[in-house]
Coordinates of C-alpha atoms in Angstrom, one line a residue:
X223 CA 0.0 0.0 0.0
X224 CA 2.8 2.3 0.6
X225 CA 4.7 1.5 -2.2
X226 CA 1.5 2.1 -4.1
X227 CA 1.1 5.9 -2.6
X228 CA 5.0 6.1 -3.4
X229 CA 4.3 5.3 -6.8
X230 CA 1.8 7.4 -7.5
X231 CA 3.4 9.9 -6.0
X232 CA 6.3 9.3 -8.0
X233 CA 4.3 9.5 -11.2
X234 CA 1.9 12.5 -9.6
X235 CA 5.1 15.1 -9.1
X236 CA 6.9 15.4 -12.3
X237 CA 3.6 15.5 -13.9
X238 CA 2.0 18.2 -11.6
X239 CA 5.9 19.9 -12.3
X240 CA 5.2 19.8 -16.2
X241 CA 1.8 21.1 -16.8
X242 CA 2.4 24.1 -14.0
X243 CA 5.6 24.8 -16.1
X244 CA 3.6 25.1 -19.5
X245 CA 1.5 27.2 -18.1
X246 CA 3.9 29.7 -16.7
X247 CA 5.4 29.4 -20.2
X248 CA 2.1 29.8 -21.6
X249 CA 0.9 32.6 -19.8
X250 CA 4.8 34.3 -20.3
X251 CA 4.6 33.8 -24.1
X252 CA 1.0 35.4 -23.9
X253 CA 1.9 38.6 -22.2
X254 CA 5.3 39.4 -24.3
X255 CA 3.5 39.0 -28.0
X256 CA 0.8 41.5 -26.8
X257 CA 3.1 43.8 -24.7
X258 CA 6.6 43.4 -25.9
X259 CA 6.3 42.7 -30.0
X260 CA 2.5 44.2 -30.3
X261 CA 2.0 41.3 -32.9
X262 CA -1.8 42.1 -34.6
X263 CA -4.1 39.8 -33.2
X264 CA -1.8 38.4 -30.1
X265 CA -4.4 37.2 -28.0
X266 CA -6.6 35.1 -31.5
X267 CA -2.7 33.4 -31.8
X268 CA -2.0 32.7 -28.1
X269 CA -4.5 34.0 -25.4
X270 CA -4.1 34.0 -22.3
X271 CA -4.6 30.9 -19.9
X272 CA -6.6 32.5 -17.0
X273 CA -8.9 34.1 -19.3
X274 CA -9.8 30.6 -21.1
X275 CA -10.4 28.8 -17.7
X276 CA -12.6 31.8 -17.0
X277 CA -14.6 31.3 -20.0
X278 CA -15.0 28.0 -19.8
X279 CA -16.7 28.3 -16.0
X280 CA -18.7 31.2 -17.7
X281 CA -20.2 29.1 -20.5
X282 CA -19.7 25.7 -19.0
X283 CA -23.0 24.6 -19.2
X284 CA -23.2 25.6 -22.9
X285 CA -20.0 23.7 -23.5
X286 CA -21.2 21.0 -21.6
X287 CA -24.4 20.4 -23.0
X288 CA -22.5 20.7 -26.9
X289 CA -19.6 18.4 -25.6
X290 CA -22.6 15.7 -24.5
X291 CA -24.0 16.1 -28.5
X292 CA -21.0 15.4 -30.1
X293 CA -19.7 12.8 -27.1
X294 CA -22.7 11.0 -27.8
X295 CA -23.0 10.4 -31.1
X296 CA -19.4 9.8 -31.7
X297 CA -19.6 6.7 -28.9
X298 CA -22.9 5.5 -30.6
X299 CA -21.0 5.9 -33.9
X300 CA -17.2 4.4 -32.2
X301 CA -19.9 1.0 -30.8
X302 CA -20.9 0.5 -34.4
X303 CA -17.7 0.6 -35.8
X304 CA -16.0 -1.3 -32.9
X305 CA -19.0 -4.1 -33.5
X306 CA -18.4 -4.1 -37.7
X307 CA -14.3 -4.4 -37.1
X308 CA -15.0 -7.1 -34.6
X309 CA -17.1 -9.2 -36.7
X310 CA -15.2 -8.7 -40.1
X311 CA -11.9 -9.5 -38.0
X312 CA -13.4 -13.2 -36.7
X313 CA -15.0 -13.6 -40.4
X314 CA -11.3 -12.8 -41.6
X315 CA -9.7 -15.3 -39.4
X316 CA -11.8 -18.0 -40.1
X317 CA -11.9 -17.9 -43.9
X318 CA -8.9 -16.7 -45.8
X319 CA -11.0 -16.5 -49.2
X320 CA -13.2 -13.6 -46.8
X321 CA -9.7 -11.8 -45.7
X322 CA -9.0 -12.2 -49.6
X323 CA -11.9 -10.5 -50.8
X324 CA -12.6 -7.9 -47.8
X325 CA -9.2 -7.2 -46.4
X326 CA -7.7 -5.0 -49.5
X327 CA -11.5 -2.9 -50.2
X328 CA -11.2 -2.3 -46.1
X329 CA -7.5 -1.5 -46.8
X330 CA -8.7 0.9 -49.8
X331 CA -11.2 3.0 -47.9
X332 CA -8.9 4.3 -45.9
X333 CA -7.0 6.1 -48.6
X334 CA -10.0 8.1 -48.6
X335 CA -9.7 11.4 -46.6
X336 CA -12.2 12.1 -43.8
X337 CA -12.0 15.5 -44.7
X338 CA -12.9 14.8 -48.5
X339 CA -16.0 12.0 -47.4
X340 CA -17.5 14.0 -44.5
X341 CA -19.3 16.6 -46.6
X342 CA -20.2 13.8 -48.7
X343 CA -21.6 12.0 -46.7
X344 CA -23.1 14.8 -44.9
X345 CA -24.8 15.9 -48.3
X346 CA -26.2 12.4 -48.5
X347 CA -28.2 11.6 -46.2
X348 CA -28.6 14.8 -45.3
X349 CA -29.0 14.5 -41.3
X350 CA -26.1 15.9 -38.5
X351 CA -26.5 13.0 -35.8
X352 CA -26.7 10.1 -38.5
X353 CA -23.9 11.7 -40.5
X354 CA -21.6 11.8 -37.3
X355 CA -22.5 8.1 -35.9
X356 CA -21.0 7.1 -39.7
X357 CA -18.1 9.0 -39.7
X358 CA -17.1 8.2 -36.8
X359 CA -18.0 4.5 -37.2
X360 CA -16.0 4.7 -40.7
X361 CA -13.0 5.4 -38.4
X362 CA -13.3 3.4 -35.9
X363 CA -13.9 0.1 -37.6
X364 CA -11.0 -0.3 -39.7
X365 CA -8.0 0.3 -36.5
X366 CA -10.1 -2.2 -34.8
X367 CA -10.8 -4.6 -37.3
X368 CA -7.0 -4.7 -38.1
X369 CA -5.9 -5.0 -34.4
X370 CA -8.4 -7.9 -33.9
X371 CA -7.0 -9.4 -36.5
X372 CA -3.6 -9.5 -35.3
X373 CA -4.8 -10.5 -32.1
X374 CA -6.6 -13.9 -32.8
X375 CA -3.3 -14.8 -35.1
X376 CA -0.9 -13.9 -32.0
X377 CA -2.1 -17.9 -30.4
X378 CA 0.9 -19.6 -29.3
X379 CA 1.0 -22.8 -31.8
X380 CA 1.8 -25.0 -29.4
X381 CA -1.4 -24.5 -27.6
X382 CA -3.6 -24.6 -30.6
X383 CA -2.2 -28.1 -31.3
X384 CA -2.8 -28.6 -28.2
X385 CA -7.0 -28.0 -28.7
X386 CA -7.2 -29.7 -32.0
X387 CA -5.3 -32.9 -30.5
X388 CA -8.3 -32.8 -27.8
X389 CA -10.5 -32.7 -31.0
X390 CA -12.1 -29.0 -29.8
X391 CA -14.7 -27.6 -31.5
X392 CA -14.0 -24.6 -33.4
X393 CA -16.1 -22.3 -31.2
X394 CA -13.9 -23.5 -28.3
X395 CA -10.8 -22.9 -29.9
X396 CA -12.5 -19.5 -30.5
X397 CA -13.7 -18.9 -26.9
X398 CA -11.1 -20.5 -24.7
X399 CA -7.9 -19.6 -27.2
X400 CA -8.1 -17.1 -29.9
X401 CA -10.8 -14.3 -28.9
X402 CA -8.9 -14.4 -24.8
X403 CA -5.5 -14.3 -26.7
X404 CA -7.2 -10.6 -29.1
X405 CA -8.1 -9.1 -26.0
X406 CA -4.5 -7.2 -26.0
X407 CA -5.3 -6.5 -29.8
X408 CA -8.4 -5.3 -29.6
X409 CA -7.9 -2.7 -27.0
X410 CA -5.2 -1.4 -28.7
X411 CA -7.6 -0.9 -32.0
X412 CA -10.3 0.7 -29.6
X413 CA -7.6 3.3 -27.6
X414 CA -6.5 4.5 -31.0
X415 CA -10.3 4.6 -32.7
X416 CA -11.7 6.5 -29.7
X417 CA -10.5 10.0 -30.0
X418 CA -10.4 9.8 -33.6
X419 CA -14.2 9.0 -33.3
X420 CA -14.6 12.2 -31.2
X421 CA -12.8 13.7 -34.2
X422 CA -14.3 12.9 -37.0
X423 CA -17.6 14.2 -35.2
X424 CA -16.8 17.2 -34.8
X425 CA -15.5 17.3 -38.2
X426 CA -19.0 16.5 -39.9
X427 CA -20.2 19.3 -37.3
X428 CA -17.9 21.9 -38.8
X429 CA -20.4 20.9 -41.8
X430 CA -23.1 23.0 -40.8
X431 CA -24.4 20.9 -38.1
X432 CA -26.5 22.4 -35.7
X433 CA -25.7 21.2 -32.5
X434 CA -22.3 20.1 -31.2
X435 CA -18.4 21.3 -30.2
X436 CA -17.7 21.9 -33.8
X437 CA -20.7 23.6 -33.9
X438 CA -19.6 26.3 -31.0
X439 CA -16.3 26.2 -32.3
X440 CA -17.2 27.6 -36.2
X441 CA -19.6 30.2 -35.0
X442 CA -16.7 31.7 -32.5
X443 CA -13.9 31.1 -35.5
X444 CA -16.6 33.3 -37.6
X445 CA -17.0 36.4 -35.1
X446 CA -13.2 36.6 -34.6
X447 CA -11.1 38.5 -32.3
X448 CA -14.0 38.9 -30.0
X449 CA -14.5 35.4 -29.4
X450 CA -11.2 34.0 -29.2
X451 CA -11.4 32.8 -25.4
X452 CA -14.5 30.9 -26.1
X453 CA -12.7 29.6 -29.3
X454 CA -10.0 28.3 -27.6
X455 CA -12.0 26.8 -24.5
X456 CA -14.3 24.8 -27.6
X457 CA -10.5 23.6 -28.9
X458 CA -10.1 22.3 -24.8
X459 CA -13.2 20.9 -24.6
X460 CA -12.4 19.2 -27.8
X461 CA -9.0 17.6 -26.2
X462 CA -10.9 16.9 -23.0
X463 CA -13.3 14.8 -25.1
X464 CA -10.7 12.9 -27.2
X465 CA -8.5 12.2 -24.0
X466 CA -11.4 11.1 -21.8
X467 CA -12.5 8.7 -24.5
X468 CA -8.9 7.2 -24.6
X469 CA -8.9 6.8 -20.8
X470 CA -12.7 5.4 -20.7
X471 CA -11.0 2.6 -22.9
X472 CA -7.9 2.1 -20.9
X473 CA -9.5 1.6 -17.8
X474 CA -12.2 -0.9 -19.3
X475 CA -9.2 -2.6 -20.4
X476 CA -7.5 -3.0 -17.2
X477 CA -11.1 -3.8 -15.7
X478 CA -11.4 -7.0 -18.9
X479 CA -7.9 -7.9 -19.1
X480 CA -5.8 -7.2 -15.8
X481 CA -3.5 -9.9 -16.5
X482 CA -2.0 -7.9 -19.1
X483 CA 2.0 -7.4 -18.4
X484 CA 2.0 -3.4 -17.9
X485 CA -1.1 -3.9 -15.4
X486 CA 1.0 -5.8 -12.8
X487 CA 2.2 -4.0 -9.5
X488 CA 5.7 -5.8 -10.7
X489 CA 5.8 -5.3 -14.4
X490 CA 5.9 -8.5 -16.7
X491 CA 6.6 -10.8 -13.6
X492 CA 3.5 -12.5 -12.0

């Protein structure tokens, strides 16, 4: 227990160190491009700290009730893509004429650029909240589907002989070997499709959505110099959305699979 507080004390400190050091940085930078070079628009290239954190308690509840939008449909969006990546990734394990005939299209559509397909799908169909569950579907099913992949191949060969010498069914194989052995794998696929789900939300919402982060974001871009604290707070909430996704998944990871090496009070020993 006490090597536990020491740890996370250990970790806590040169953390706490780092971010108060940006900020005095921060907040230095700030004051000498307004004050000491008078550059045109100092505060629209690098405002200052305290008066972001003070607009973001002054329109929190705004922020917060746009951050739930785009949070939401981007993890309704992330679920369906996670679902689809799972799915194709057992289909592709199983048969290799399915991995030959889906893996290169899946491969090929993402050469296309979010930034290109967003409008179009936006123009398509025509509706904000379905046009962000796809987009951010679209991302999230291919890092997982890939990751899954790699995951049910990683079975130790020894111990798949092992099954089919015990003449186990193919489901078992599946449910006692392979799908334990993706865990790994698959969370790796989710922790990188997360925030990029979050992203590509409030991409289609830069679109000309009308409710959402990008939403806040565009309309305070627009107005300019005058709105370039709540600007930058909708660029924080953004992060704060993309990072609390990526913890979300790391902690139901260490909740699923705590046996994993890096989750052990003593690294990769047991």
């Amino acid at each position: 227990m006490k090597g536990n507080g020491m740890l996370v004390k250990g970790r806590l400190l040169p953390l706490l160190v780092w971010v108060a050091g940006l900020l005095i940085l921060w907040e230095g930078l700030s004051w000498a491009l307004l004050n000491v070079a008078h550059a045109p628009l100092a505060q629209s290239k690098l405002p200052y700290v305290h008066e972001v954190v003070s607009t973001l308690f002054q329109y929190g509840g705004t922020l917060l009730k746009e951050g739930a939008a785009t949070f939401g449909n981007a993890a309704i969006g992330f679920l369906l893509g996670a679902a689809a990546g799972v799915l194709l990734a057992v289909l592709m394990s199983v048969s290799k004429t399915i991995e030959q005939l889906t893996f290169p299209y899946a491969v090929a559509s993402q050469m296309i650029p979010i930034l290109g397909l967003a409008p179009i799908i936006y123009g398509i169909v025509r509706d904000e909240q379905v046009s962000r569950i796809i987009i951010s579907g679209y991302i999230t099913f291919f890092p997982v589907a890939l990751n899954m992949l790699r995951g049910l191949r990683s079975v130790d060969l020894s111990a798949l002989e092992l099954m089919h010498s015990y003449a186990a069914k193919p489901w078992a194989v599946y449910w006692k070997l392979r799908l334990p052995a993706a865990v790994p794998g698959l969370f790796s696929g989710l922790k990188i499709a997360a925030p990029l789900a979050v992203t590509g939300a409030i991409l289609v919402e830069l679109m000309g959505a009308q409710h959402g982060i990008g939403v806040i974001m565009l309309r305070n871009l627009y107005y300019g110099p005058s709105h370039t604290y709540m600007f930058w707070s909708t660029i924080l909430v953004g992060a704060f959305l993309g990072m609390a996704s990526y913890g979300l998944m790391s902690l139901i990871e260490r909740l699923v699979a705590p046996w994993q090496p890096e989750f052990r009070p003593k690294g990769g020993s047991r």
